[in-house]
XYZ file of C-alpha atoms in Angstrom:
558
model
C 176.305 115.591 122.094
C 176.802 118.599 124.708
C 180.208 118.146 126.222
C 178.215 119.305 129.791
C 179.863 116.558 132.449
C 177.663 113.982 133.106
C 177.069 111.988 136.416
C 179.974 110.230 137.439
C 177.980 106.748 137.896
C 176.888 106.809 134.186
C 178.676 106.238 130.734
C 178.968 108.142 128.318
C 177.253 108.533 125.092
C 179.737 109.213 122.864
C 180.405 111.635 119.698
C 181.162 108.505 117.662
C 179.195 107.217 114.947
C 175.742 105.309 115.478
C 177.302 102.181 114.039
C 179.479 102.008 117.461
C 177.533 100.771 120.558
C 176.511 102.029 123.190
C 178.276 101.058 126.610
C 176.668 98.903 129.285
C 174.649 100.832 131.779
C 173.479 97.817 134.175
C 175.321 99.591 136.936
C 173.970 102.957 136.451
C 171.850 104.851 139.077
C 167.784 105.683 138.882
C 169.461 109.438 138.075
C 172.023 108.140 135.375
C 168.638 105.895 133.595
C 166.638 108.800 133.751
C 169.215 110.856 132.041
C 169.910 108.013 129.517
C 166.124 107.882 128.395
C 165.644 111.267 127.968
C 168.643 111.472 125.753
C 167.556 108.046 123.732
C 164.022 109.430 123.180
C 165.475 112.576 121.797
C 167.432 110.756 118.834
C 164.127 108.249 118.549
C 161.726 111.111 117.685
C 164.274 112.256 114.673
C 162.944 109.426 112.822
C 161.068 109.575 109.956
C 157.470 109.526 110.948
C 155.532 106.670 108.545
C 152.625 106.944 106.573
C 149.682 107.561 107.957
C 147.881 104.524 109.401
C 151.121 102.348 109.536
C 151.977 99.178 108.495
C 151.565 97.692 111.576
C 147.387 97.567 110.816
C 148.409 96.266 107.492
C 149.576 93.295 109.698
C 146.316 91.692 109.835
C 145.942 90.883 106.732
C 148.037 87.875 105.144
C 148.900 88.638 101.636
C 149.595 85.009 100.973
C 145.653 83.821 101.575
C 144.634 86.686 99.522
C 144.455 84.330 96.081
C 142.630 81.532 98.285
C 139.901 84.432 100.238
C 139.503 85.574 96.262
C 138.804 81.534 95.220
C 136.394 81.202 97.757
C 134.619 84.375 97.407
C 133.715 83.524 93.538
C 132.905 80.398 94.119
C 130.491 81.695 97.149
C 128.987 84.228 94.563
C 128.535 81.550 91.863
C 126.965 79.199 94.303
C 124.369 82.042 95.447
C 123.851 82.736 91.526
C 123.324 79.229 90.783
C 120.639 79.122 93.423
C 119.006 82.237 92.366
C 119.447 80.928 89.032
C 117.381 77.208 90.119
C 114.672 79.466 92.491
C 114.047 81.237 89.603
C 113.314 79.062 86.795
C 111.059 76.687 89.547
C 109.386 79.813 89.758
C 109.003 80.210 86.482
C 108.040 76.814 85.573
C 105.272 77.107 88.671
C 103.871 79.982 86.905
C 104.245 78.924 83.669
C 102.145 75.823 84.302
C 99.852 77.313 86.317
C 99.106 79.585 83.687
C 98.810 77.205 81.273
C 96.408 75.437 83.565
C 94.311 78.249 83.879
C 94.156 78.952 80.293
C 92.912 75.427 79.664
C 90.458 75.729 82.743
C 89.352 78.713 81.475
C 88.936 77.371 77.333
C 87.253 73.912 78.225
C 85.286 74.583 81.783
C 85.151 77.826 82.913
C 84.492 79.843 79.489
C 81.450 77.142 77.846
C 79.970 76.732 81.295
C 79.425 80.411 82.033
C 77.701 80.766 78.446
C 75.170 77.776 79.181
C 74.682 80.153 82.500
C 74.055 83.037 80.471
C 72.024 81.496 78.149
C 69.882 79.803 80.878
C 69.186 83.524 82.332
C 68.251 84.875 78.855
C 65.649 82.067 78.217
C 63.865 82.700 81.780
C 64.458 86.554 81.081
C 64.402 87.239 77.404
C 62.570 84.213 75.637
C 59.518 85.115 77.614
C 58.658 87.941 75.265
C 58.542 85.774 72.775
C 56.354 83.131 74.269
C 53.960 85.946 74.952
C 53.961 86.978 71.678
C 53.376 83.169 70.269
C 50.623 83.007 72.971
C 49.063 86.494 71.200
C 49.406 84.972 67.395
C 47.214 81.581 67.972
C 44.932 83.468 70.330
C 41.430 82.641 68.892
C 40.190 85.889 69.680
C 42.917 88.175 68.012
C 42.456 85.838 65.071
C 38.574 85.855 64.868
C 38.810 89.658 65.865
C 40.939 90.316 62.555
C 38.623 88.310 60.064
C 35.832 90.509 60.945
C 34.449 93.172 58.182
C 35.240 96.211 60.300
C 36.975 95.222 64.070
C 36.776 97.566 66.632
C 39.396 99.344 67.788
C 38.836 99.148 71.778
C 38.441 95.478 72.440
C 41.844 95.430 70.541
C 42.719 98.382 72.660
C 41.637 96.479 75.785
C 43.369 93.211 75.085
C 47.110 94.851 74.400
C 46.872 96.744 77.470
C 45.856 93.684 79.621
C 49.036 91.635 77.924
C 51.504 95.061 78.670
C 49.703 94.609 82.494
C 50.164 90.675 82.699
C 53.660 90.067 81.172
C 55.311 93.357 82.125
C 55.771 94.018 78.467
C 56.959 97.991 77.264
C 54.522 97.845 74.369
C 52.268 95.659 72.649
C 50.845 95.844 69.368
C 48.634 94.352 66.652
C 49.277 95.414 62.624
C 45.987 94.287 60.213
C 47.603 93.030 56.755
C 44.542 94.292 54.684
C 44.799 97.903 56.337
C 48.413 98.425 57.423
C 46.469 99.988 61.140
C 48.824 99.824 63.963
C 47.086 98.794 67.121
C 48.340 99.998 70.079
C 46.947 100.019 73.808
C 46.406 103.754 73.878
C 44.264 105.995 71.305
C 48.060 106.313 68.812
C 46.733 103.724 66.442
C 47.556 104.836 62.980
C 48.357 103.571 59.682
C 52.191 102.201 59.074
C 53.610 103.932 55.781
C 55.597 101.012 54.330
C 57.670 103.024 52.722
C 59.490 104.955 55.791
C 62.584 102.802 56.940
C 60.881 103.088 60.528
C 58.474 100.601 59.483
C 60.821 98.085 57.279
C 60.652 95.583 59.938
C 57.060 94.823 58.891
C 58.210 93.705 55.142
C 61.089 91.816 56.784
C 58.595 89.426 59.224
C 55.746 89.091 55.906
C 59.059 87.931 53.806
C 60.277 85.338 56.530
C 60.323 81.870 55.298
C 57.616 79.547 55.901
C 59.179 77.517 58.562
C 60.292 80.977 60.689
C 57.195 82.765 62.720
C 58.941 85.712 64.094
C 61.748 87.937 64.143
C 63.452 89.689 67.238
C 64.834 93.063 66.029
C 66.161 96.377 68.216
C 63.817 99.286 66.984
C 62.334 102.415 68.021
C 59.610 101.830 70.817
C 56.234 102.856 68.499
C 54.751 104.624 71.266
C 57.777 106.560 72.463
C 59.613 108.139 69.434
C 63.727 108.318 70.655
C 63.281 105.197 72.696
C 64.483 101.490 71.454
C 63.147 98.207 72.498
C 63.985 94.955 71.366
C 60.747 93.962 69.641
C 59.494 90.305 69.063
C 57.287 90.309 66.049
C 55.098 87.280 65.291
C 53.073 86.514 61.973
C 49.625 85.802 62.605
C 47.760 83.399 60.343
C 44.186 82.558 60.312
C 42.654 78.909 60.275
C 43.614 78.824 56.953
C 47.216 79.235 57.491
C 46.974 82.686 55.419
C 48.890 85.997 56.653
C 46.196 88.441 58.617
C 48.791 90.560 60.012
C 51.772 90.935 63.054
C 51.675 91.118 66.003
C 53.862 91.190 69.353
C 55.840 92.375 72.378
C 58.417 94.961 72.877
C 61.153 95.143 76.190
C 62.701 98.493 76.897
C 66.321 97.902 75.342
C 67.575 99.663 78.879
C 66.473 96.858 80.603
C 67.873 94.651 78.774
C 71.284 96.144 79.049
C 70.525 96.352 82.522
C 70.449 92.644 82.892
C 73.336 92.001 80.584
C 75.084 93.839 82.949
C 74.101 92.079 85.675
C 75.615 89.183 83.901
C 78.939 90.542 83.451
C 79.084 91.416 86.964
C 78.208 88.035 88.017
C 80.770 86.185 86.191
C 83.317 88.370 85.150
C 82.836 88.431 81.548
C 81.975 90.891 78.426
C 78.824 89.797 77.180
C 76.895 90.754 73.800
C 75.269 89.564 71.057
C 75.838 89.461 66.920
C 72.692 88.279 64.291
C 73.602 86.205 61.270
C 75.560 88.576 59.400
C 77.996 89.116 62.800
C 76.550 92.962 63.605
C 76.835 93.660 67.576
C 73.005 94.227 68.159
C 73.007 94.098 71.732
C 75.103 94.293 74.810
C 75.794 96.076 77.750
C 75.817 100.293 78.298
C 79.833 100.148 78.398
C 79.860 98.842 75.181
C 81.241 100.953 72.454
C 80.935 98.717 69.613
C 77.379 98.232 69.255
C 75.896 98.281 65.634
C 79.585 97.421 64.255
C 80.358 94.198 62.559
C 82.882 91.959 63.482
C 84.688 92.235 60.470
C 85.523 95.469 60.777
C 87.388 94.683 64.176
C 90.908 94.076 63.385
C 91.390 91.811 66.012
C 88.197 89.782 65.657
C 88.528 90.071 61.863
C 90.389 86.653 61.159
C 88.133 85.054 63.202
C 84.719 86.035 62.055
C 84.161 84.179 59.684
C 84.744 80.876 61.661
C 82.463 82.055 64.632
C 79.509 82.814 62.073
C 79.301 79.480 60.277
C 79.637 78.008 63.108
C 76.691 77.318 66.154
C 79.098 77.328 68.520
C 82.569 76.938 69.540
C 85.368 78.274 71.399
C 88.313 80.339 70.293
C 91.169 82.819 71.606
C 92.643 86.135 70.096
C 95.090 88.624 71.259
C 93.074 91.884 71.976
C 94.940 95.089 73.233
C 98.069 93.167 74.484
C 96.192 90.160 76.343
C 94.890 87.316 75.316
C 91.032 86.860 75.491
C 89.314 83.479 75.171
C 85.704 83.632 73.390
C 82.789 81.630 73.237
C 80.049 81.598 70.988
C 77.103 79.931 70.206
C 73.705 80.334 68.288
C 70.445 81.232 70.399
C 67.656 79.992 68.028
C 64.737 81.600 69.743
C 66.020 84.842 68.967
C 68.544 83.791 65.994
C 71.802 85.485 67.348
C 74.730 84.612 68.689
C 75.773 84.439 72.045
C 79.264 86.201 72.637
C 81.115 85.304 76.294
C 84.869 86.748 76.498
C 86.882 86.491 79.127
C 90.364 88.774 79.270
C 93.152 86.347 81.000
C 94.902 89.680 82.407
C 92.541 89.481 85.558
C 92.866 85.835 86.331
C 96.924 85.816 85.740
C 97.552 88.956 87.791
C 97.118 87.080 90.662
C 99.524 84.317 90.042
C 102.254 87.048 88.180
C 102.237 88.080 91.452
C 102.508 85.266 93.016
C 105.447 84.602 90.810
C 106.781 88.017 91.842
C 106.372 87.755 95.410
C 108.317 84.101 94.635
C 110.892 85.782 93.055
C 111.486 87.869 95.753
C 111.878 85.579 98.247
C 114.353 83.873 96.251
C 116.742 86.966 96.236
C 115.868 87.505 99.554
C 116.939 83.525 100.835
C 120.181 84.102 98.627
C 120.862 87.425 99.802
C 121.052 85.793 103.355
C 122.621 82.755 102.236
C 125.288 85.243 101.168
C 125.348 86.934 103.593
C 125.899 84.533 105.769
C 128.235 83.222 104.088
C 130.941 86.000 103.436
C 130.353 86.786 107.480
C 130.901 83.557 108.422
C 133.736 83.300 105.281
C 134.939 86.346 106.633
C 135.386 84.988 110.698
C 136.895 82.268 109.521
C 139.503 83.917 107.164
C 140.564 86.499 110.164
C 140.869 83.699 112.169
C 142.785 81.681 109.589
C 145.109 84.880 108.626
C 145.791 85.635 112.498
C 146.380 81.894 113.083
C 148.928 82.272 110.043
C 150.249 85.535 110.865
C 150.583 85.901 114.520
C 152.227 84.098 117.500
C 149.564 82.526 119.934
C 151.255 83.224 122.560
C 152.720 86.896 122.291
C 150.208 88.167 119.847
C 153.174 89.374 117.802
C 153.711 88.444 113.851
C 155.493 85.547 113.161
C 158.712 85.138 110.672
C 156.316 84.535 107.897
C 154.592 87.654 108.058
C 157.546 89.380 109.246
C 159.246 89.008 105.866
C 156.287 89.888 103.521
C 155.604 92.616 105.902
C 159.662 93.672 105.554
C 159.313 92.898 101.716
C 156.650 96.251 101.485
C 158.091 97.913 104.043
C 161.422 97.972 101.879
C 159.794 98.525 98.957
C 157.669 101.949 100.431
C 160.808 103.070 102.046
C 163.098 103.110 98.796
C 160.407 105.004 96.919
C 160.196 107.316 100.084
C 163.896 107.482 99.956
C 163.176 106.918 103.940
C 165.335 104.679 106.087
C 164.251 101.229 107.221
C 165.792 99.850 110.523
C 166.139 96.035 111.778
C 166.090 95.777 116.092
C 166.758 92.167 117.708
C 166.102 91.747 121.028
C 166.841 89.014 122.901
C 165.819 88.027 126.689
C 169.508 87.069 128.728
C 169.679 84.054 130.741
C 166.134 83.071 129.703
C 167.442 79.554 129.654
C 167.781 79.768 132.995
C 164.475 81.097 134.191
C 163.054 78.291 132.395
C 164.635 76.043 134.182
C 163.827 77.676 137.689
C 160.935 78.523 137.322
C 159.174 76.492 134.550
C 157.772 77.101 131.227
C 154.760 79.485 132.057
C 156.655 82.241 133.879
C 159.160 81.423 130.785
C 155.809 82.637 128.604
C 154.948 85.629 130.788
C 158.142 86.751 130.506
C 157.951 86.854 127.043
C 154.424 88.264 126.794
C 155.858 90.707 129.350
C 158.388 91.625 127.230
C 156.385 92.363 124.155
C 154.067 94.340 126.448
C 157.183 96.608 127.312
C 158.401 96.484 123.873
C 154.811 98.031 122.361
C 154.588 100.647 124.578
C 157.631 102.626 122.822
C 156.839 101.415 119.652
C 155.149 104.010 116.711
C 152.144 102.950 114.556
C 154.169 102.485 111.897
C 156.439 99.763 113.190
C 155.882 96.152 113.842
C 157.293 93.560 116.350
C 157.860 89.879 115.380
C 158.950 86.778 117.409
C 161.909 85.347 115.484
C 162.163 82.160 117.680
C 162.369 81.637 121.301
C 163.224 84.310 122.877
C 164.702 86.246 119.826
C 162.192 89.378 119.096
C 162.784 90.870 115.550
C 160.919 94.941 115.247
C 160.766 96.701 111.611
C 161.150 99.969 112.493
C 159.906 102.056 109.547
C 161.481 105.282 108.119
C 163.522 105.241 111.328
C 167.831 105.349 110.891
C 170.359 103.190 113.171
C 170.404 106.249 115.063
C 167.293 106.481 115.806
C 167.072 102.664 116.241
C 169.411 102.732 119.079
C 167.513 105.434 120.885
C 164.291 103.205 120.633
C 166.233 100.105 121.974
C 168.005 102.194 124.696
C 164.351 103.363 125.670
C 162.987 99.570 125.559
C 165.598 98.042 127.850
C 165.493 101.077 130.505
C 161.678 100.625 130.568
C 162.459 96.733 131.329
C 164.584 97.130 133.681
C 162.297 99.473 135.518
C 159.428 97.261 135.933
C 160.417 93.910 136.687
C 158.001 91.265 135.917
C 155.711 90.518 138.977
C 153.354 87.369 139.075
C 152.070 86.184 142.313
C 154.875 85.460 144.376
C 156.914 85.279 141.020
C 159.034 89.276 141.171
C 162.256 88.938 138.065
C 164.042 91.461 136.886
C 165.098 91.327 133.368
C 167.665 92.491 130.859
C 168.023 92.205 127.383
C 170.818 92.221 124.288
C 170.049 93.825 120.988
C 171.846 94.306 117.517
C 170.469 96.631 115.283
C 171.304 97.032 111.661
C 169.553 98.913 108.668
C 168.378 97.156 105.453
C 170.309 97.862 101.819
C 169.060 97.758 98.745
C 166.631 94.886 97.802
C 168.001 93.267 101.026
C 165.540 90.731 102.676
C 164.712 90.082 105.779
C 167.057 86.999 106.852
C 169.979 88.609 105.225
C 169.564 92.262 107.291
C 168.432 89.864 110.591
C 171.758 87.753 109.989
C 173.738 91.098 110.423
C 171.975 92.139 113.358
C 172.231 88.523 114.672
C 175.806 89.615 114.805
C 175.548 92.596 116.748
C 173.405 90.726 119.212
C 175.860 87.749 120.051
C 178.807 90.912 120.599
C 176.409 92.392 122.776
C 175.892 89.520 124.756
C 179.732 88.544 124.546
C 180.103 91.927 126.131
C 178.370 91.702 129.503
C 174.632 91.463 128.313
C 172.066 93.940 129.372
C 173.345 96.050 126.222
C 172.240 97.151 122.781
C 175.327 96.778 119.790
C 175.101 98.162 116.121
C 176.341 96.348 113.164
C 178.449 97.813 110.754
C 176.585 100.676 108.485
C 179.272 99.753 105.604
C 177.291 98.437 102.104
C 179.137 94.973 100.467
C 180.526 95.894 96.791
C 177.727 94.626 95.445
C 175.249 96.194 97.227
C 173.494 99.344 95.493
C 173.479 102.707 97.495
């Protein structure tokens, strides 16, 4: 220190080492305290400045419930899994059952019930043709006009045209056995050559069994060449039950497909149709399959051979990825089979979604559940830690904290090769203002105190209520010099601004013994020592802060 003379009403701060302590200044002047803090703050700002963000922050969180917050947060996180987990498989189970439901519905009700649909349109919209062409076989006067000598070609003529103008037919025709002539209603009547393939359907009707009439075949239209019609042609007998030729009715095969399609559209299903030997003769436009046989489908392949000795039944393949359930059964009038499949992939998209949309709002409920719960976990475990770590009344830590908090604090400052400094503070003749004045202005004059005590305190350093009225502060990275400085500043500032409640005005003083910590030294070991420094302090007049000795004990490490 400056050997400049100082004012005669103060004491002065000597060249001696920090362990000595400083001298009462109760009786100094306003000019001597100002002098005093100035000089104090000087040696206080020397200290070591701590890392950044302090360990005073660190203070709110209790090391010791740090196990417990980690118990309960893994048991939170298995209990939202384990609900997930039990949404999930209900989910599942709801879908899986309704699918299975559906599949069922869909084999047994839905499925056979749209084929008896179908095949209720195709007898009021396809078995007509062949009715017409029954009617045009036992009519008298196609049968009398064929046993005559030489018929003539007009009233033949005539009648076709009035049955294509009646029934709506595409084309109908006559064919005399004895002369292979081909009537048609316009002037293209010619002679069939047996021999061309165009014309084979001709030897197939003569060579149908007794008990068969007619034969329903897909073949070129014989008055439009390029154009196919599904042809009904009937054997015509005369009274003697002999073969006098064939004769029938012809739909445009576009129509057909036309109302095929209107099937599919109606109920949601592929629809076509296979003769004996399982060849696709017929279905709708989209089709690609058409003239193909079964057997040659690799995924209908296994099951041809069931569907075509069969006249009807149900079955179910997998068919590009999805299962499809099929129906078939035998339509007699025109001897095919009637094919119904229905792909499941519509049908179940609706409830996978359903599943989905499920699913989601099962992550979403445990998402909130768990979120919920780690913000209401976490309210309750800052409220448990500051219960645990802090003093209700003061807001400072408690002894508790205070030593795990010294126990880092140590531990930092060895590695930082940094200083680590132990203030107690006590409140003189608190006893008695309890006694005056009661318990609460006892408590404000603690809170005051702390108040006081904070506003000279760095980031880095933490204030602790021993017991009572006994204050313990862990100064970090700051020296006994520096230490004294700080409590020099403390007590000045105290006795400065009295405490002032209502009516209630007290001026206060207070002791302190300051110490720093050794080697591996805890906390009630280096607050013993400065316990020691307090009670000489207060032996010597109060209203003073003493330093205990700076000396290490032969065991100690340096």
């Amino acid at each position: 220190m400056s050997a400049t003379r100082q004012p005669s009403c103060c004491l002065t701060w000597q060249q001696a080492s920090p362990a000595k302590s400083l001298m009462s200044t109760a009786a100094s002047s306003p000019p001597c305290r100002a002098w005093i803090a100035e000089a104090v703050a000087l040696r206080y700002d020397r200290c070591t400045k701590p890392p950044q963000g302090g360990f005073f922050m660190m203070t709110n969180h209790m090391p010791s419930l740090q196990p417990l917050s980690r118990i309960r947060t893994r048991t939170l996180w298995l209990f939202c899994s384990a609900l997930f987990v039990v949404f999930f498989l209900m989910s599942w189970s709801s879908y899986y059952v309704a699918q299975h439901s559906i599949n069922r519905q869909i084999e047994e009700n839905s499925l056979p019930l749209t084929s008896d649909n179908v095949y209720s349109h195709i007898q009021r919209d396809l078995v007509q043709p062949i009715f017409v062409a029954s009617l045009m076989a036992h009519d008298t006067f196609v049968r009398d006009w064929a046993l005559q000598d030489t018929p003539g070609t007009a009233p033949m003529q005539r009648y076709l045209a009035e049955i294509d103008r009646r029934f709506g037919t595409v084309v109908a025709f006559f064919v005399l056995d004895r002369t292979r002539q081909l009537y048609l209603p316009d002037d293209d009547s010619h002679i069939i050559d047996t021999h061309s393939p165009r014309y084979d359907w001709y030897e197939q009707v003569k060579a149908l069994p007794a008990a068969q009439s007619y034969l329903v075949t897909v073949g070129e239209d014989p008055e439009r060449p390029g154009k196919f019609d599904i042809l009904i042609d009937h054997k015509v007998f005369d009274y003697q039950n002999r073969l006098i030729g064939v004769t029938g009715v012809g739909l445009p095969l576009e129509q057909v497909r036309a109302l095929i399609d209107s099937y599919q559209q109606r109920y949601q299903r592929t629809i076509y149709f296979t003769d004996r030997d399982g060849r696709i003769v017929l279905g709708s436009a989209s089709l690609e399959t058409i003239g193909q046989p079964l057997q040659a489908q690799p995924d209908m392949q296994p099951l041809a051979s069931r569907l075509l000795s069969s006249p009807s039944g149900s079955y179910s393949i997998v068919k590009n990825g999805g299962k499809v359930y099929i129906n078939a059964r035998l339509v007699p009038e025109f001897d095919w089979y009637l094919i119904v499949e229905e792909h499941v992939a519509p049908s179940h998209d609706a409830i996978f979604r359903t599943f989905l949309i499920n699913v989601a709002i099962a992550a979403a409920i445990t998402l909130l559940v768990l979120g919920i719960s780690l913000l209401t976990q976490g309210r309750y475990q800052r409220r448990l830690t500051r219960q645990a770590s802090v003093d209700p009344l003061t807001e400072a830590l408690n002894r508790r904290s205070a030593e795990e908090l010294h126990a880092r604090l140590r531990d930092e400052c060895q590695r930082r090769g940094a200083p680590l400094s132990i203030l107690v503070l006590d409140v003189d003749h608190f006893k008695q203002i309890n006694d005056r004045h009661g318990h609460p202005a006892g408590d404000r004059v603690l809170r005051h105190l702390v108040d006081r005590i904070r506003q000279h305190m760095r980031d880095g350093d933490a204030i602790c209520r021993w017991g009572g009225e006994e204050f313990v502060l862990l100064l970090n990275g700051c020296n006994q010099e520096g230490a004294l400085a700080l409590a020099e500043r403390i007590r000045l500032s105290l006795a400065q601004h009295p405490l002032e409640a209502g009516e209630l005005q007290l001026s206060l003083t207070i002791s302190g013994g300051i110490t720093e910590t050794r080697h591996n030294e805890p906390l009630g070991s280096v607050v013993q020592r400065a316990d020691t420094a307090l009670y000489a302090a207060k032996h010597a007049g109060r209203n003073r802060i003493h330093a205990a000795p700076a000396t290490l004990a032969p065991d100690s490490k340096p």
